Coordinates of C-alpha atoms and ligand atoms in Angstrom, one line a residue:
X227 CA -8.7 -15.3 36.3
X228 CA -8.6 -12.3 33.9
X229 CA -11.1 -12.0 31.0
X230 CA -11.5 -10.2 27.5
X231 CA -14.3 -9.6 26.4
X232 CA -15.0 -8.4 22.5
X233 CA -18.0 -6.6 20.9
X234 CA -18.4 -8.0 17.2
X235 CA -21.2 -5.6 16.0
X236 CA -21.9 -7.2 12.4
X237 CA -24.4 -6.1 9.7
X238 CA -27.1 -8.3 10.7
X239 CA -26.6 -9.2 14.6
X240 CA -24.5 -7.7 17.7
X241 CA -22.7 -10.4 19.8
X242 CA -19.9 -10.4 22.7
X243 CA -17.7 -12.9 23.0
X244 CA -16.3 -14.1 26.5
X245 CA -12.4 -15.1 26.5
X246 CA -10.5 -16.2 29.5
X247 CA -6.9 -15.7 29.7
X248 CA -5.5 -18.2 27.9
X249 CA -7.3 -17.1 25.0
X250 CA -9.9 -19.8 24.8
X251 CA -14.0 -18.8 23.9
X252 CA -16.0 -19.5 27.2
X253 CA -19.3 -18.2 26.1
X254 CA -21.1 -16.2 23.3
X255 CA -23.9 -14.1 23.4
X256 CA -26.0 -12.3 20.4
X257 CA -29.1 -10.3 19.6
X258 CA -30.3 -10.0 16.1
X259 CA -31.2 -6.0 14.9
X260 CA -33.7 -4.4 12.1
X261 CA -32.9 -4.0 8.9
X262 CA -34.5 -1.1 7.5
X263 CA -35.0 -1.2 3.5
X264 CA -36.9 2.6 3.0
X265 CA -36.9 2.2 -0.6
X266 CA -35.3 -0.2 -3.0
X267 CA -31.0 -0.5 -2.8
X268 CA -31.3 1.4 0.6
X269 CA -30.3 0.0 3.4
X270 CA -30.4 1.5 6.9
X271 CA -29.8 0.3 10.6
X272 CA -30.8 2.4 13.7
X273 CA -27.5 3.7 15.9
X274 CA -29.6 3.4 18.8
X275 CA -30.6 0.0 18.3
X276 CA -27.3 -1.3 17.7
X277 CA -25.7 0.4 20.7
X278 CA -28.9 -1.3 22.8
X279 CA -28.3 -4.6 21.5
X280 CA -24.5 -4.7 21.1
X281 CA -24.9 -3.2 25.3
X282 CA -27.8 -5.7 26.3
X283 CA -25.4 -9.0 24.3
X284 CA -22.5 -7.7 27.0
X285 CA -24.5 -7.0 29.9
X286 CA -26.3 -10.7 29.5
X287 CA -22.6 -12.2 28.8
X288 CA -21.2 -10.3 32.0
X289 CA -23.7 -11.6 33.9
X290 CA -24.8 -15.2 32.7
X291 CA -21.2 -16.0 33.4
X292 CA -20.8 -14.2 36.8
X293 CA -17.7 -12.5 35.4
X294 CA -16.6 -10.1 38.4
X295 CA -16.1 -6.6 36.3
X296 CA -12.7 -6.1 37.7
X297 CA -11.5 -9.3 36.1
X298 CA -12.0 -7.8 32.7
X299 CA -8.7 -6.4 31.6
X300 CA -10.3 -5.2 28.7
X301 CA -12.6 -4.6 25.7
X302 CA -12.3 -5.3 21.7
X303 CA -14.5 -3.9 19.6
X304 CA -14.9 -5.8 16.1
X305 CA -17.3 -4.1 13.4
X306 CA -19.4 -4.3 10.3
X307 CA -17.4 -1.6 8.2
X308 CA -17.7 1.6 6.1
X309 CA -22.1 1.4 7.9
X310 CA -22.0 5.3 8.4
X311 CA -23.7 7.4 11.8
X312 CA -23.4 10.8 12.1
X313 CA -24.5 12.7 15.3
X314 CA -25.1 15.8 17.1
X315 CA -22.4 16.1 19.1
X316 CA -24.3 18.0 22.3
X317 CA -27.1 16.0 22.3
X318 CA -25.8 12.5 21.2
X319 CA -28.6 11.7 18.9
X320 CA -28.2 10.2 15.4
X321 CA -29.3 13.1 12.6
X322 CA -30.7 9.8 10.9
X323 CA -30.2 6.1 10.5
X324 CA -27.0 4.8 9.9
X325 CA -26.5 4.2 5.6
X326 CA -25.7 0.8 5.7
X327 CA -22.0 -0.8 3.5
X328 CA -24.8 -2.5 1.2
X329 CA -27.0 1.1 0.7
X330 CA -26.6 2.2 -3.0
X331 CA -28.4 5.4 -3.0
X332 CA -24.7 7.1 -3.1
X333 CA -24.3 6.1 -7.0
X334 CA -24.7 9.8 -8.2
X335 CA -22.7 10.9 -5.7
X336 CA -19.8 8.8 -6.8
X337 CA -20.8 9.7 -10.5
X338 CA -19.6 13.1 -9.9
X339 CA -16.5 12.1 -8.2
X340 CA -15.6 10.3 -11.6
X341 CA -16.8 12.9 -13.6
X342 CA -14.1 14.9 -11.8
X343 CA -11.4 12.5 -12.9
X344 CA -10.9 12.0 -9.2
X345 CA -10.5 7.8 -10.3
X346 CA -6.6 8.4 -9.9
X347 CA -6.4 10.3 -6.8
X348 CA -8.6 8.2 -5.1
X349 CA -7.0 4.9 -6.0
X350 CA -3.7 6.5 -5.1
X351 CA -3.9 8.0 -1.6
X352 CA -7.0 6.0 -0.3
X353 CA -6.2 2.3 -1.9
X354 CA -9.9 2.1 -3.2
X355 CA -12.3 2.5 -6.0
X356 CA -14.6 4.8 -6.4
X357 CA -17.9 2.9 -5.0
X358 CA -20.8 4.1 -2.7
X359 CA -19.5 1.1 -0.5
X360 CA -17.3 3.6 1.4
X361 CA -18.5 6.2 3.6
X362 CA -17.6 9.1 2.1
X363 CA -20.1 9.2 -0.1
X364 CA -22.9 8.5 2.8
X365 CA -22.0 10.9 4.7
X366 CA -22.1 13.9 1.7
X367 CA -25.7 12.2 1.4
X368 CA -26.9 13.0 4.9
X369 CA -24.9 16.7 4.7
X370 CA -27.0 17.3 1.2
X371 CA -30.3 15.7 2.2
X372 CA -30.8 16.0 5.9
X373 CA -32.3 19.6 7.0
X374 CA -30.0 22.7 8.7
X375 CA -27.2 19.8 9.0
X376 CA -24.7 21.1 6.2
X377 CA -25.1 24.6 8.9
X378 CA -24.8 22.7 12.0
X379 CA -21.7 20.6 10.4
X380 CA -19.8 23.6 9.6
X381 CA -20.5 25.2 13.2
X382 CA -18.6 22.2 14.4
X383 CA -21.6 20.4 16.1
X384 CA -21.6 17.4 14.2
X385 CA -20.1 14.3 14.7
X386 CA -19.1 11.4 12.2
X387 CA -17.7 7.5 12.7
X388 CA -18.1 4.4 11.4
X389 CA -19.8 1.7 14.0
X390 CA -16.5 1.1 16.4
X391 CA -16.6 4.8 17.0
X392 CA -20.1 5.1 17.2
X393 CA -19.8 2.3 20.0
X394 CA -16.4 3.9 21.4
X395 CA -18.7 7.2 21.9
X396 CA -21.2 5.4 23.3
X397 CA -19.0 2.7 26.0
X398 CA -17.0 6.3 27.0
X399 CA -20.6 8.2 27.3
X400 CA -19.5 11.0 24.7
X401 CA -15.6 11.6 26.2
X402 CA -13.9 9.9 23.3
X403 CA -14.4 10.5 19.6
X404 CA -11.9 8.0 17.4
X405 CA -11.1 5.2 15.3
X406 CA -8.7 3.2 14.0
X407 CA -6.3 3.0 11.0
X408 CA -8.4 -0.4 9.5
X409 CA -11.8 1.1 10.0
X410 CA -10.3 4.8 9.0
X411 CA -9.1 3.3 5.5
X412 CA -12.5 2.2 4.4
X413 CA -14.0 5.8 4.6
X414 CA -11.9 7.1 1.3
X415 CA -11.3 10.1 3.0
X416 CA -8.2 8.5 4.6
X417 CA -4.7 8.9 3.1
X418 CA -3.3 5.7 3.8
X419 CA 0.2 6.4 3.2
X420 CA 0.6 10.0 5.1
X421 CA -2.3 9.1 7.6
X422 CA -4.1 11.6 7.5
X423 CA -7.4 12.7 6.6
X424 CA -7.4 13.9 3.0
X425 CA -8.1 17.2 2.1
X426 CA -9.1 17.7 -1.3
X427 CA -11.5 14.9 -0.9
X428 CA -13.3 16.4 1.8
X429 CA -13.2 19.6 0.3
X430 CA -15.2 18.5 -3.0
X431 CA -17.6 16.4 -1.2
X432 CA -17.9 19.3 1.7
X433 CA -17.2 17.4 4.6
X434 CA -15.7 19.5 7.2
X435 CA -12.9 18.1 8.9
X436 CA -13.9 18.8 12.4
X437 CA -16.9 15.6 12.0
X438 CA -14.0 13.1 11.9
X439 CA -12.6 11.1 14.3
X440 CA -9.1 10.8 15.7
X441 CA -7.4 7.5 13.9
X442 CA -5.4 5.5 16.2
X443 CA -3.5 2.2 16.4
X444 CA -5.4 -0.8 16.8
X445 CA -4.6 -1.8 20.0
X446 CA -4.5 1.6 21.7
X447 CA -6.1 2.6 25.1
X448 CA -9.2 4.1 23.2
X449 CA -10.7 4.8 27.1
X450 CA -12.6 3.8 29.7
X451 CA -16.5 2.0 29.7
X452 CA -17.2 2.2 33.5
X453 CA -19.2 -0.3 34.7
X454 CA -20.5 -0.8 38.2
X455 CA -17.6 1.5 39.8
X456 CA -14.7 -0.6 37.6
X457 CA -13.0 1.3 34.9
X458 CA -12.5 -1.1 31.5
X459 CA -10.4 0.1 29.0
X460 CA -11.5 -0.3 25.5
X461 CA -7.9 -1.6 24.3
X462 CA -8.2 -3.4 20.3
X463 CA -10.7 -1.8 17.5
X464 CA -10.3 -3.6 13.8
X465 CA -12.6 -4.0 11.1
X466 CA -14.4 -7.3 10.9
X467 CA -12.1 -8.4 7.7
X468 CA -9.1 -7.2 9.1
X469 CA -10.2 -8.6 12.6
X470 CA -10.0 -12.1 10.9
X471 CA -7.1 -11.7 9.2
X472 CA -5.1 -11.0 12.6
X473 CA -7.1 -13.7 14.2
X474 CA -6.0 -16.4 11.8
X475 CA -2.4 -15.1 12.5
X476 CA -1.9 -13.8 9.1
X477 CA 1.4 -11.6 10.3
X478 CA 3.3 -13.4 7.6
X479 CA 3.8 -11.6 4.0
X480 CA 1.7 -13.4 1.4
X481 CA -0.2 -15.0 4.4
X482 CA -4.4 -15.1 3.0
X483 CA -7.5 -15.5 4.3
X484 CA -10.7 -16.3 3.5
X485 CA -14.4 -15.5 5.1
X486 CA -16.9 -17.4 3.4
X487 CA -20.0 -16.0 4.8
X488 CA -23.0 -14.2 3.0
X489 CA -20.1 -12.8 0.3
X490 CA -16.3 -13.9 0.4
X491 CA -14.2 -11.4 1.7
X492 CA -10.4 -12.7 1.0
X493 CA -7.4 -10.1 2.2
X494 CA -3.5 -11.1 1.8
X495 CA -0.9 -9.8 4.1
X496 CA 1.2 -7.3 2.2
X497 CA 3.5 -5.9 5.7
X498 CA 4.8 -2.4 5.5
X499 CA 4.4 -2.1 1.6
X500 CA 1.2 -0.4 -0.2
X501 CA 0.8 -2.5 -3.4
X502 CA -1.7 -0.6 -5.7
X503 CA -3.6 -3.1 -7.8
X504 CA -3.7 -3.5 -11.3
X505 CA -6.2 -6.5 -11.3
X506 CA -9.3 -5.0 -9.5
X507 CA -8.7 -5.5 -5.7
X508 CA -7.9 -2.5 -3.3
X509 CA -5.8 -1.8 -1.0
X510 CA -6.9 -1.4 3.0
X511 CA -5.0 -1.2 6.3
X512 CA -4.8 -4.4 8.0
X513 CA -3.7 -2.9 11.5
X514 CA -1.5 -0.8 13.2
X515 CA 0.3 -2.4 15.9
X516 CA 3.9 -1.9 17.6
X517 CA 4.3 1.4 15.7
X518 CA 4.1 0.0 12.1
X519 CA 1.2 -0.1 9.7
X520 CA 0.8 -3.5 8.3
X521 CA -1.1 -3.3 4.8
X522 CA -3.6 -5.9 2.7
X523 CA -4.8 -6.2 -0.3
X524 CA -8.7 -7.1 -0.2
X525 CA -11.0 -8.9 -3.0
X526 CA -14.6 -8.4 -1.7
X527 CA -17.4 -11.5 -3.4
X528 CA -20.4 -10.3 -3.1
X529 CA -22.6 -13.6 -3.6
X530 CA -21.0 -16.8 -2.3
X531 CA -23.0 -18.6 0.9
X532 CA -25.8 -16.3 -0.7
X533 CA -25.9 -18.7 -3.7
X534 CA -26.4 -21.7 -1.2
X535 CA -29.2 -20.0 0.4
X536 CA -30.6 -19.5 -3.3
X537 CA -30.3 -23.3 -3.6
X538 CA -32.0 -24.0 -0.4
X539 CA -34.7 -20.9 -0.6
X540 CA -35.1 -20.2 -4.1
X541 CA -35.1 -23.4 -6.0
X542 CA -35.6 -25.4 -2.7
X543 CA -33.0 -28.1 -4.0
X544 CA -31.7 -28.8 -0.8
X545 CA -33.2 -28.4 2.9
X546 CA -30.5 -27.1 4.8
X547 CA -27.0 -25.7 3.5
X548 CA -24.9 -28.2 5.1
X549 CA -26.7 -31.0 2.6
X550 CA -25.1 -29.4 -0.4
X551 CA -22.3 -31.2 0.8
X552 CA -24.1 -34.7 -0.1
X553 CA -25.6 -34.1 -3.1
X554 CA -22.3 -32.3 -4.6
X555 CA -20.4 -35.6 -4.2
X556 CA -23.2 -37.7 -6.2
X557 CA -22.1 -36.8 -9.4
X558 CA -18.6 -37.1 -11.2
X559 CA -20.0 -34.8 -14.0
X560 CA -18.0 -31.5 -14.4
X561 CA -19.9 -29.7 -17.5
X562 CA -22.2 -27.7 -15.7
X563 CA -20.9 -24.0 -14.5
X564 CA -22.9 -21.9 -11.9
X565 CA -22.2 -18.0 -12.2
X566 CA -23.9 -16.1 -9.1
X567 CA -23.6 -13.1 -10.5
X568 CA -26.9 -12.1 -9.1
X569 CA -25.8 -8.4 -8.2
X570 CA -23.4 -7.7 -10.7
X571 CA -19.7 -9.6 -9.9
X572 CA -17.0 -7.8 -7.9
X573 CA -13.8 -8.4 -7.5
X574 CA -11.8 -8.5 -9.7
X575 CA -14.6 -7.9 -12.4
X576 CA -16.3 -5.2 -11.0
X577 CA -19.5 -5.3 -13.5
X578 CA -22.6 -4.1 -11.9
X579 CA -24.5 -4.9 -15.1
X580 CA -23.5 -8.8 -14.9
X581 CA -26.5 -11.3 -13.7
X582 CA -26.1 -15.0 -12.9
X583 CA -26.2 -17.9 -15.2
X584 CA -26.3 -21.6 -15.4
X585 CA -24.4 -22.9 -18.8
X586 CA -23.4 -26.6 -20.3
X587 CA -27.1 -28.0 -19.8
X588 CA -27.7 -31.2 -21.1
X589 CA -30.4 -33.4 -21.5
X590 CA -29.2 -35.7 -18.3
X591 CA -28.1 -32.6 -16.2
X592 CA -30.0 -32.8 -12.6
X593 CA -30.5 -30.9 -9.6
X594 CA -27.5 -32.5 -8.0
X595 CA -24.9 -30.5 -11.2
X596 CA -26.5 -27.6 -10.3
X597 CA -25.7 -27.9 -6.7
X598 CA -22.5 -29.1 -7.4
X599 CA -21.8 -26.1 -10.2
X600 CA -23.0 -23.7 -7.6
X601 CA -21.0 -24.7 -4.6
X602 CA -17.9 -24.9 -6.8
X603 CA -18.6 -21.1 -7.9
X604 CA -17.7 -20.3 -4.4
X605 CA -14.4 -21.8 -4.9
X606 CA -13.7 -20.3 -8.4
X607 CA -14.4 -16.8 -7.6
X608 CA -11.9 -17.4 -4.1
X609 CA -9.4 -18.0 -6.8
X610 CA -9.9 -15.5 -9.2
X611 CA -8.8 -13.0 -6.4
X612 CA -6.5 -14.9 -5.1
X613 CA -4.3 -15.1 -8.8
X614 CA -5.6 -11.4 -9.0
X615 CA -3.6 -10.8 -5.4
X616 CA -0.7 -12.9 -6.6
X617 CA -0.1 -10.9 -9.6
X618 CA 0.0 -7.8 -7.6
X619 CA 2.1 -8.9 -4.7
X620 CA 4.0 -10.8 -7.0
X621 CA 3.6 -13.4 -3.8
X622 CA 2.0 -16.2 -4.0
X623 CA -0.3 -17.7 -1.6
X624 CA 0.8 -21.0 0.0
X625 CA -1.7 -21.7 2.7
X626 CA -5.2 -19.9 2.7
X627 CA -6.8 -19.5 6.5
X628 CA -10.5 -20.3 6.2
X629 CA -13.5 -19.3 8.4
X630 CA -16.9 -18.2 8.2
X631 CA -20.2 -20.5 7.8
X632 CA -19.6 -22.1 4.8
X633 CA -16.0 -23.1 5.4
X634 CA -17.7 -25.9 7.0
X635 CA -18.2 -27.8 3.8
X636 CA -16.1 -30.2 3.3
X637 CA -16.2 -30.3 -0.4
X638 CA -15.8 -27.2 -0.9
X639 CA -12.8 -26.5 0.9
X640 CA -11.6 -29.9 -0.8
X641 CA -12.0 -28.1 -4.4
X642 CA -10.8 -25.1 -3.3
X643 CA -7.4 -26.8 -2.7
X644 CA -8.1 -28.9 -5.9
X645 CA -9.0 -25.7 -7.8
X646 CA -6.4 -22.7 -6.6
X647 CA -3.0 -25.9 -5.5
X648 CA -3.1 -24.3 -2.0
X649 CA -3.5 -26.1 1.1
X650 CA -6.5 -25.2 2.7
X651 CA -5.9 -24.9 6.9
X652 CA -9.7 -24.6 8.7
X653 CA -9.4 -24.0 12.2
X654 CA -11.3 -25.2 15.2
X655 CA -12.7 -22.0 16.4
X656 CA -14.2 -19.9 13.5
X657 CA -14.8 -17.1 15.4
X658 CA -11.2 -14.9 13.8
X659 CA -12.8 -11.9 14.0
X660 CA -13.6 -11.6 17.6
X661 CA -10.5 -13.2 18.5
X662 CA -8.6 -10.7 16.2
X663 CA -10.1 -7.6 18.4
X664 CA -9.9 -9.4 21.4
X665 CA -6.0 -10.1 20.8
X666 CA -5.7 -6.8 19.8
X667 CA -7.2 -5.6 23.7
X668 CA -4.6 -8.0 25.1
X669 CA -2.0 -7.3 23.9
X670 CA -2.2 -3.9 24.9
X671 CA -3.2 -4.8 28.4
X672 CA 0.1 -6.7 28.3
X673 CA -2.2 -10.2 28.7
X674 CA -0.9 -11.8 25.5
X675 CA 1.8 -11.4 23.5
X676 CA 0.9 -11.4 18.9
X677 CA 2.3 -14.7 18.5
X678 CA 0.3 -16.3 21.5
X679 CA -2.5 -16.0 19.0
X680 CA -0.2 -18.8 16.8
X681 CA 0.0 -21.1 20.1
X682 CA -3.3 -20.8 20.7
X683 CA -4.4 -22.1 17.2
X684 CA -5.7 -25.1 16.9
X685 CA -6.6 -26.8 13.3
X686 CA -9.7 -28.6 12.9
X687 CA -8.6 -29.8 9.2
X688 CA -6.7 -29.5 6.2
X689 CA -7.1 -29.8 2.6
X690 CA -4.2 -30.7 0.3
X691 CA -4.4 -30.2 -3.3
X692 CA -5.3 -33.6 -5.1
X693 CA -6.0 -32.7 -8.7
X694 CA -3.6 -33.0 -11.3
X695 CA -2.6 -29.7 -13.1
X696 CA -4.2 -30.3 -16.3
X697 CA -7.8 -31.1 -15.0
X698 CA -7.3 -28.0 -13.0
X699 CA -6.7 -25.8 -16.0
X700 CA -9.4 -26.9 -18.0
X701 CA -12.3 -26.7 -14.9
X702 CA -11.0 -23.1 -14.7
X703 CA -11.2 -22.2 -18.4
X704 CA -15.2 -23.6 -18.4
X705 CA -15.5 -21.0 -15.5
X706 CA -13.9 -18.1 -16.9
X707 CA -15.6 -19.2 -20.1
X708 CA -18.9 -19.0 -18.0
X709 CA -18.0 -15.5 -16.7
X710 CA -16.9 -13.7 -19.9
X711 CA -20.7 -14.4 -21.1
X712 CA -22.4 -13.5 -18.3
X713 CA -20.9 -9.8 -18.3
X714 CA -22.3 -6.9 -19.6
X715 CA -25.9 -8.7 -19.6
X716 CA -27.8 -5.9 -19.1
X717 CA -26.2 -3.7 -20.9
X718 CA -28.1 -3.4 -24.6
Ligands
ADP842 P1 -22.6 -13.9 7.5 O1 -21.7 -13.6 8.7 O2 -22.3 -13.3 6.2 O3 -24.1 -13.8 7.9 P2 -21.9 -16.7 8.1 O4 -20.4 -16.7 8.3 O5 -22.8 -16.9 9.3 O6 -22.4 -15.5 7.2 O7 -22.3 -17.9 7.0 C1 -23.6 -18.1 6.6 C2 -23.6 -18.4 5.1 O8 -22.9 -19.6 4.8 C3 -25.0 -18.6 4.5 O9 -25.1 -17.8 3.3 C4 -25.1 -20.1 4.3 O10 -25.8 -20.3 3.1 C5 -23.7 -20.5 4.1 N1 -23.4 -21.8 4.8 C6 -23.6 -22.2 6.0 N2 -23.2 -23.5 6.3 C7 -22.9 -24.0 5.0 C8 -22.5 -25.2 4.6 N3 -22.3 -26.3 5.4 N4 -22.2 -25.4 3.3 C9 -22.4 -24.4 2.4 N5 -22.8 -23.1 2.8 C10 -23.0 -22.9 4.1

């Protein structure tokens, strides 16, 4: 028996997955890690913890299991994205905490790259927005703010990565330094199209070059983690989104997925093609695999299973997230529209100074609207970037790929075939992104083959669309309705 085994580090726990060879999960381990809040909008996670964990999660999966180390043909490594370390390249330790995806302390620092008119260029050769969501920005923070490191940088002693490489330096004790193209293109210092590091943006945020990390395929040997005399070679890296994506066996053009977790994170399959959006979505690198570079267009939502926590923790309307389930189905009302705008609205808005709102209150309206209204909002957004991905891609979605916690409620994926007329496919094992990384390992062990991945898929349900077009068309105007008037609120 022959084994892959893949690290998903995410933002708020490490895990490691156990597959055996025909592809199937045999165990799961997972340690939760600190969040570290030092002042409000900052966000910050410590590298050493997160290599501990995401080590002690495989060391306790190895061994609860009895897995003989030779039998493991190889590693994935699956990761929370753009989360920035940088490091002293002698003496392995972090200059400071990671900045965190979420950490907005970068807001000036992407002020002046507007100011600079460097909009344009950005979009162009990195796909993405200007946005202290990339690490770009984070990592001209710690070169501006952290003492003697601009000096040590430029004396070529300091190293950069996002969290795969961080754990690839780590699992190769310091021999390998590198990344891949789907982690790379969330830096926006990656040219997308010439793939290469770009220049003129690391020369006006004074980044030198020699902090950054080679960018490889996917599935590439990225080296060895030796463990108890038995050289494993680290063999798929992805990005968590772009993990999914490939483990849902998006390969197709037009073929979507969607994460419903914490935020929604939907990506559509455009192959060898860059589409640059006109509708607020960016573009990213899904993968490189078999010597091409397979491209997606991404809508990131920040609030979506957020909202049902709000319901359960804030107003304390339901006790446990799987009941908003029940007490959506106990009404027939649709007047009542839920916008969770609570941090500003994303894709393909983008209005930080948007906040939520409830609207068509009546007299009779009741807790069970309002969960119903809120759910749906999960649904609504999901297709505001999916018509936003259609009109760039000039593609249009027929099935959308669903994982992630809430994509376990049934209504909701019910209305979001109702709401978008796609056919909503949920499959049995949720878990995309650490099968996406793990795939990507085997295949380049020669274990599996890319379209094993499809035989291996098992579907747990699916929704067809039941509603007739004109009820569709006039639930979506009350939502965009409901959105036009909740932006710009705090602007005066
Ligand atoms: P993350 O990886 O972002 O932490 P998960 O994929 O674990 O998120 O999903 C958890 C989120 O999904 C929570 O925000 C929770 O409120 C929501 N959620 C979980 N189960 C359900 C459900 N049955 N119905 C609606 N929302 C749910």
């Amino acid at each position: 028996m022959k084994y892959i085994i893949a690290l998903d580090q995410g933002t708020t726990s490490s895990r490691a997955v156990l597959f055996n060879e025909s592809g199937g999960i045999v165990d799961i381990t997972l340690k939760e890690f600190t969040q570290i809040f030092p002042k409000p909008g900052w966000v910050e996670h410590d590298p050493e913890e997160i290599w501990k964990t995401q080590y002690d999660v495989l060391l306790n999966l190895i061994r609860r299991n009895k897995v003989d180390p030779a039998s493991i043909a190889a590693l994935g490594i699956t990761n929370q994205r753009e989360t920035t370390v940088v490091w002293d390249k002698n003496s392995g330790e972090p200059v400071m905490n990671a900045i965190v995806w979420q950490d907005k302390r970068t807001a000036d620092i992407c002020e002046e790259m507007k100011l600079e008119g460097l909009e344009h260029y950005v979009r162009k050769n990195t796909g993405l927005v200007i946005d202290s969501y990339f690490s770009s920005t984070k990592i001209a923070w710690m070169l501006r703010n952290v003492e003697g490191l601009k000096e040590k940088a430029s004396r070529g002693q300091i190293l950069m990565g996002t969290i795969d490489t961080w754990l690839i330096w780590k699992l190769t004790n310091g021999k390998v330094h590198a990344t891949d193209y789907s982690n790379a293109s969330r830096t926006m210092l990656y040219n997308i199209e010439k793939l290469k590091w770009d220049d003129q943006l690391m020369d006006f945020l004074q980044i030198p070059g020699n902090m950054m990390p080679e960018v490889y395929p996917s599935s590439h040997h990225f080296g060895n983690f030796e463990f108890e005399g038995h050289k494993i070679p680290i063999g798929g890296v992805l990005g968590d989104q772009q993990a999914a994506l490939f483990g849902q066996a998006c390969f197709e053009v037009g073929s979507a997925k969607n994460t419903y977790g914490t935020g929604c994170f939907v990506l559509m399959n455009t192959g060898e093609k860059i589409h640059h959006s006109k509708s607020g979505l960016i573009t990213t690198i899904a993968w490189g695999l078999e010597g091409k570079i397979i491209y997606a267009l991404e809508g990131s939502i920040f609030i979506a299973g957020a909202a049902i926590q709000w319901l359960r923790d804030g107003l304390k309307l339901i006790d446990s997230a799987a009941d908003s389930d029940y007490f959506a189905r106990q009404t027939t009302d649709n007047e009542v529209f839920v916008v969770p705008a609570f941090a500003g609205l994303g894709a393909p808005y983008w209005d930080m100074y948007a906040r939520g709102a409830i609207f068509g209150l009546t007299r009779d309206t009741g807790k069970n609207h309002i969960i119903k209204a809120t759910l749906q909002s999960l649904a609504f957004q999901t297709k505001d970037v999916l018509d936003a991905m259609e009109k760039d891609s000039g593609v249009s979605t027929r099935v959308l790929k669903v994982d992630g916690g809430a994509s376990a409620n049934d209504y909701l994926m019910q209305f979001q075939a109702d709401i978008e007329g796609v056919v909503v496919e949920r499959p049995e094992v949720i878990e995309s992104t650490a099968k996406g990384s793990a795939y990507m390992a085997g295949i380049l062990t020669g274990l599996w083959k890319k379209e094993d991945i499809l035989k291996n898929r098992k579907i747990d349900r699916i929704f067809k669309p039941e509603l007739d077009r004109q009820s569709r068309k006039k639930l979506y105007e009350g939502w965009k309705k409901a959105v036009e008037k909740t932006m710009g609120w705090l602007k005066n």
